[in-house]
PDB file of C-alpha atoms in Angstrom:
ATOM      1  CA  MET D   1      -0.034   0.071   0.023  1.00  0.00           C
ATOM      2  CA  PRO D   2       1.309   3.467  -0.763  1.00  0.00           C
ATOM      3  CA  ASP D   3       1.956   5.558   2.342  1.00  0.00           C
ATOM      4  CA  ASP D   4      -0.711   8.149   1.227  1.00  0.00           C
ATOM      5  CA  TYR D   5      -3.448   5.670   0.537  1.00  0.00           C
ATOM      6  CA  ALA D   6      -6.605   7.042   2.070  1.00  0.00           C
ATOM      7  CA  PRO D   7      -9.660   5.068   0.828  1.00  0.00           C
ATOM      8  CA  ALA D   8     -13.183   6.224   1.312  1.00  0.00           C
ATOM      9  CA  ALA D   9     -15.165   3.901   3.535  1.00  0.00           C
ATOM     10  CA  GLU D  10     -17.070   2.161   0.739  1.00  0.00           C
ATOM     11  CA  GLU D  11     -13.903   1.811  -1.324  1.00  0.00           C
ATOM     12  CA  ALA D  12     -12.066   0.237   1.540  1.00  0.00           C
ATOM     13  CA  LEU D  13     -14.888  -2.229   2.278  1.00  0.00           C
ATOM     14  CA  GLU D  14     -15.228  -3.225  -1.474  1.00  0.00           C
ATOM     15  CA  GLU D  15     -11.479  -3.705  -1.792  1.00  0.00           C
ATOM     16  CA  ALA D  16     -11.191  -5.741   1.435  1.00  0.00           C
ATOM     17  CA  ARG D  17     -14.135  -7.952   0.168  1.00  0.00           C
ATOM     18  CA  LYS D  18     -12.365  -8.599  -3.122  1.00  0.00           C
ATOM     19  CA  LEU D  19      -9.117  -9.366  -1.406  1.00  0.00           C
ATOM     20  CA  LEU D  20     -10.735 -11.797   1.072  1.00  0.00           C
ATOM     21  CA  ALA D  21     -12.527 -13.487  -1.777  1.00  0.00           C
ATOM     22  CA  ALA D  22      -9.210 -13.933  -3.482  1.00  0.00           C
ATOM     23  CA  GLY D  23      -7.828 -15.549  -0.270  1.00  0.00           C
ATOM     24  CA  ARG D  24      -5.617 -12.512   0.610  1.00  0.00           C
ATOM     25  CA  PRO D  25      -6.627 -11.448   4.174  1.00  0.00           C
ATOM     26  CA  PHE D  26      -3.253  -9.793   4.854  1.00  0.00           C
ATOM     27  CA  HIS D  27      -3.793  -7.474   1.900  1.00  0.00           C
ATOM     28  CA  ALA D  28      -7.362  -6.835   3.074  1.00  0.00           C
ATOM     29  CA  HIS D  29      -5.916  -5.935   6.425  1.00  0.00           C
ATOM     30  CA  GLU D  30      -3.697  -3.312   4.715  1.00  0.00           C
ATOM     31  CA  VAL D  31      -6.635  -1.716   3.027  1.00  0.00           C
ATOM     32  CA  LEU D  32      -8.681  -1.568   6.340  1.00  0.00           C
ATOM     33  CA  GLU D  33      -5.698  -0.339   8.227  1.00  0.00           C
ATOM     34  CA  ALA D  34      -5.341   2.615   5.737  1.00  0.00           C
ATOM     35  CA  ARG D  35      -8.948   3.427   6.442  1.00  0.00           C
ATOM     36  CA  TRP D  36      -8.415   3.144  10.172  1.00  0.00           C
ATOM     37  CA  LYS D  37      -5.429   5.517  10.012  1.00  0.00           C
ATOM     38  CA  THR D  38      -7.116   8.095   7.804  1.00  0.00           C
ATOM     39  CA  GLY D  39     -10.832   7.877   8.544  1.00  0.00           C
ATOM     40  CA  PRO D  40     -12.844   9.786  11.149  1.00  0.00           C
ATOM     41  CA  ASP D  41     -11.904   9.308  14.837  1.00  0.00           C
ATOM     42  CA  GLU D  42     -15.288   8.015  15.736  1.00  0.00           C
ATOM     43  CA  GLU D  43     -14.832   5.105  13.357  1.00  0.00           C
ATOM     44  CA  ARG D  44     -11.294   4.080  14.321  1.00  0.00           C
ATOM     45  CA  GLU D  45     -12.206   1.208  16.626  1.00  0.00           C
ATOM     46  CA  MET D  46     -14.413  -0.315  13.912  1.00  0.00           C
ATOM     47  CA  TRP D  47     -11.735  -0.182  11.161  1.00  0.00           C
ATOM     48  CA  GLN D  48      -9.097  -1.390  13.641  1.00  0.00           C
ATOM     49  CA  GLY D  49     -11.292  -4.255  14.559  1.00  0.00           C
ATOM     50  CA  LEU D  50     -11.936  -5.240  10.987  1.00  0.00           C
ATOM     51  CA  ALA D  51      -8.257  -5.079  10.238  1.00  0.00           C
ATOM     52  CA  GLN D  52      -7.425  -7.230  13.272  1.00  0.00           C
ATOM     53  CA  ILE D  53      -9.876  -9.866  12.165  1.00  0.00           C
ATOM     54  CA  CYS D  54      -8.149  -9.954   8.777  1.00  0.00           C
ATOM     55  CA  VAL D  55      -4.760 -10.349  10.437  1.00  0.00           C
ATOM     56  CA  GLY D  56      -6.262 -13.186  12.505  1.00  0.00           C
ATOM     57  CA  LEU D  57      -7.281 -14.898   9.255  1.00  0.00           C
ATOM     58  CA  THR D  58      -3.724 -14.378   7.966  1.00  0.00           C
ATOM     59  CA  HIS D  59      -2.368 -16.138  11.008  1.00  0.00           C
ATOM     60  CA  ILE D  60      -4.586 -19.068  10.348  1.00  0.00           C
ATOM     61  CA  GLN D  61      -3.258 -19.324   6.833  1.00  0.00           C
ATOM     62  CA  ARG D  62       0.230 -19.383   8.314  1.00  0.00           C
ATOM     63  CA  GLY D  63      -0.571 -21.938  10.985  1.00  0.00           C
ATOM     64  CA  ASN D  64      -0.208 -19.585  13.905  1.00  0.00           C
ATOM     65  CA  PHE D  65      -3.383 -20.447  15.684  1.00  0.00           C
ATOM     66  CA  SER D  66      -2.611 -18.825  18.983  1.00  0.00           C
ATOM     67  CA  GLY D  67      -1.828 -15.532  17.232  1.00  0.00           C
ATOM     68  CA  ALA D  68      -5.006 -15.990  15.147  1.00  0.00           C
ATOM     69  CA  ALA D  69      -7.188 -16.436  18.163  1.00  0.00           C
ATOM     70  CA  ALA D  70      -5.676 -13.371  19.941  1.00  0.00           C
ATOM     71  CA  LEU D  71      -6.306 -11.086  16.969  1.00  0.00           C
ATOM     72  CA  LEU D  72      -9.775 -12.430  16.275  1.00  0.00           C
ATOM     73  CA  THR D  73     -10.658 -11.889  19.905  1.00  0.00           C
ATOM     74  CA  ARG D  74      -9.407  -8.329  19.916  1.00  0.00           C
ATOM     75  CA  GLY D  75     -11.092  -7.544  16.652  1.00  0.00           C
ATOM     76  CA  SER D  76     -14.342  -9.033  17.840  1.00  0.00           C
ATOM     77  CA  ALA D  77     -14.215  -6.989  21.050  1.00  0.00           C
ATOM     78  CA  ARG D  78     -13.736  -3.762  19.108  1.00  0.00           C
ATOM     79  CA  LEU D  79     -16.751  -4.543  16.856  1.00  0.00           C
ATOM     80  CA  GLY D  80     -18.789  -5.656  19.761  1.00  0.00           C
ATOM     81  CA  ALA D  81     -18.537  -2.186  21.278  1.00  0.00           C
ATOM     82  CA  TYR D  82     -20.651  -0.817  18.461  1.00  0.00           C
ATOM     83  CA  GLY D  83     -23.693  -2.764  19.654  1.00  0.00           C
ATOM     84  CA  SER D  84     -26.506  -3.005  17.194  1.00  0.00           C
ATOM     85  CA  THR D  85     -25.439  -0.019  15.087  1.00  0.00           C
ATOM     86  CA  ARG D  86     -24.903  -0.737  11.371  1.00  0.00           C
ATOM     87  CA  PRO D  87     -22.277   1.659   9.986  1.00  0.00           C
ATOM     88  CA  TYR D  88     -22.160   1.249   6.194  1.00  0.00           C
ATOM     89  CA  ARG D  89     -24.922  -1.396   6.542  1.00  0.00           C
ATOM     90  CA  LEU D  90     -22.479  -3.768   8.248  1.00  0.00           C
ATOM     91  CA  ASP D  91     -23.928  -5.940  10.953  1.00  0.00           C
ATOM     92  CA  LEU D  92     -20.963  -5.577  13.265  1.00  0.00           C
ATOM     93  CA  ARG D  93     -22.564  -7.708  15.962  1.00  0.00           C
ATOM     94  CA  ALA D  94     -22.892 -10.619  13.531  1.00  0.00           C
ATOM     95  CA  LEU D  95     -19.367 -10.052  12.346  1.00  0.00           C
ATOM     96  CA  ALA D  96     -18.059 -10.140  15.936  1.00  0.00           C
ATOM     97  CA  VAL D  97     -20.079 -13.335  16.616  1.00  0.00           C
ATOM     98  CA  GLU D  98     -18.565 -14.878  13.475  1.00  0.00           C
ATOM     99  CA  ALA D  99     -15.012 -13.976  14.558  1.00  0.00           C
ATOM    100  CA  ASP D 100     -15.796 -15.626  17.911  1.00  0.00           C
ATOM    101  CA  ALA D 101     -16.974 -18.778  16.061  1.00  0.00           C
ATOM    102  CA  VAL D 102     -13.730 -18.884  14.163  1.00  0.00           C
ATOM    103  CA  THR D 103     -11.928 -18.563  17.493  1.00  0.00           C
ATOM    104  CA  THR D 104     -13.971 -21.472  18.911  1.00  0.00           C
ATOM    105  CA  ALA D 105     -13.023 -23.530  15.819  1.00  0.00           C
ATOM    106  CA  ILE D 106      -9.369 -22.805  16.516  1.00  0.00           C
ATOM    107  CA  ASP D 107      -9.731 -23.839  20.139  1.00  0.00           C
ATOM    108  CA  GLU D 108     -11.398 -27.099  19.077  1.00  0.00           C
ATOM    109  CA  GLY D 109      -8.709 -27.816  16.454  1.00  0.00           C
ATOM    110  CA  ASN D 110     -11.180 -27.448  13.541  1.00  0.00           C
ATOM    111  CA  ALA D 111     -10.061 -24.170  11.924  1.00  0.00           C
ATOM    112  CA  ASP D 112      -9.133 -23.937   8.345  1.00  0.00           C
ATOM    113  CA  ALA D 113      -8.272 -20.751   6.527  1.00  0.00           C
ATOM    114  CA  GLY D 114     -10.677 -21.214   3.656  1.00  0.00           C
ATOM    115  CA  SER D 115     -13.749 -21.746   5.763  1.00  0.00           C
ATOM    116  CA  ALA D 116     -12.710 -18.920   8.195  1.00  0.00           C
ATOM    117  CA  ILE D 117     -12.230 -16.448   5.413  1.00  0.00           C
ATOM    118  CA  ALA D 118     -15.527 -17.413   3.772  1.00  0.00           C
ATOM    119  CA  ALA D 119     -17.394 -17.017   7.095  1.00  0.00           C
ATOM    120  CA  ILE D 120     -15.955 -13.534   7.760  1.00  0.00           C
ATOM    121  CA  LEU D 121     -16.466 -12.484   4.163  1.00  0.00           C
ATOM    122  CA  THR D 122     -20.161 -13.472   4.391  1.00  0.00           C
ATOM    123  CA  ARG D 123     -20.613 -11.098   7.294  1.00  0.00           C
ATOM    124  CA  LEU D 124     -18.539  -8.373   5.790  1.00  0.00           C
ATOM    125  CA  THR D 125     -21.172  -8.030   3.073  1.00  0.00           C
ATOM    126  CA  PRO D 126     -23.676  -5.214   3.738  1.00  0.00           C
ATOM    127  CA  ALA D 127     -26.944  -6.196   5.323  1.00  0.00           C
ATOM    128  CA  PRO D 128     -30.133  -5.354   3.466  1.00  0.00           C
ATOM    129  CA  PRO D 129     -31.748  -2.143   4.581  1.00  0.00           C
ATOM    130  CA  ARG D 130     -33.974  -2.589   7.669  1.00  0.00           C
ATOM    131  CA  THR D 131     -37.660  -2.297   7.068  1.00  0.00           C
ATOM    132  CA  LEU D 132     -40.446  -1.669   9.523  1.00  0.00           C
ATOM    133  CA  SER D 133     -43.255  -4.192   9.413  1.00  0.00           C
TER     134      SER D 133
END
């Protein structure tokens, strides 16, 4: 990433999704980290949490399961702090729960990078707009 890369929120999310879909979570982390460092202060925890989850996925790919669990847990905690808010239509609570599920799979010896990336990618997709019934 260039030092001066400052993606808009939607650009960062779209690029991170593409990189995760290509099996490149470390590169997705780089994009999300750029947004975390250049975005608004009130969103820093969210972007940092997303970046940490992607680094956790990278650690799974590399076989560093204890490092993966630590980063997934930190990222989940950061996202969990947002409660039920849905910035950029992201269900951060569901994303945090999914990161926790990957951590559980690590603890049980059942984690594999492909499944973990797919699970996180599914939750990184914007939720449909809420409707009142």
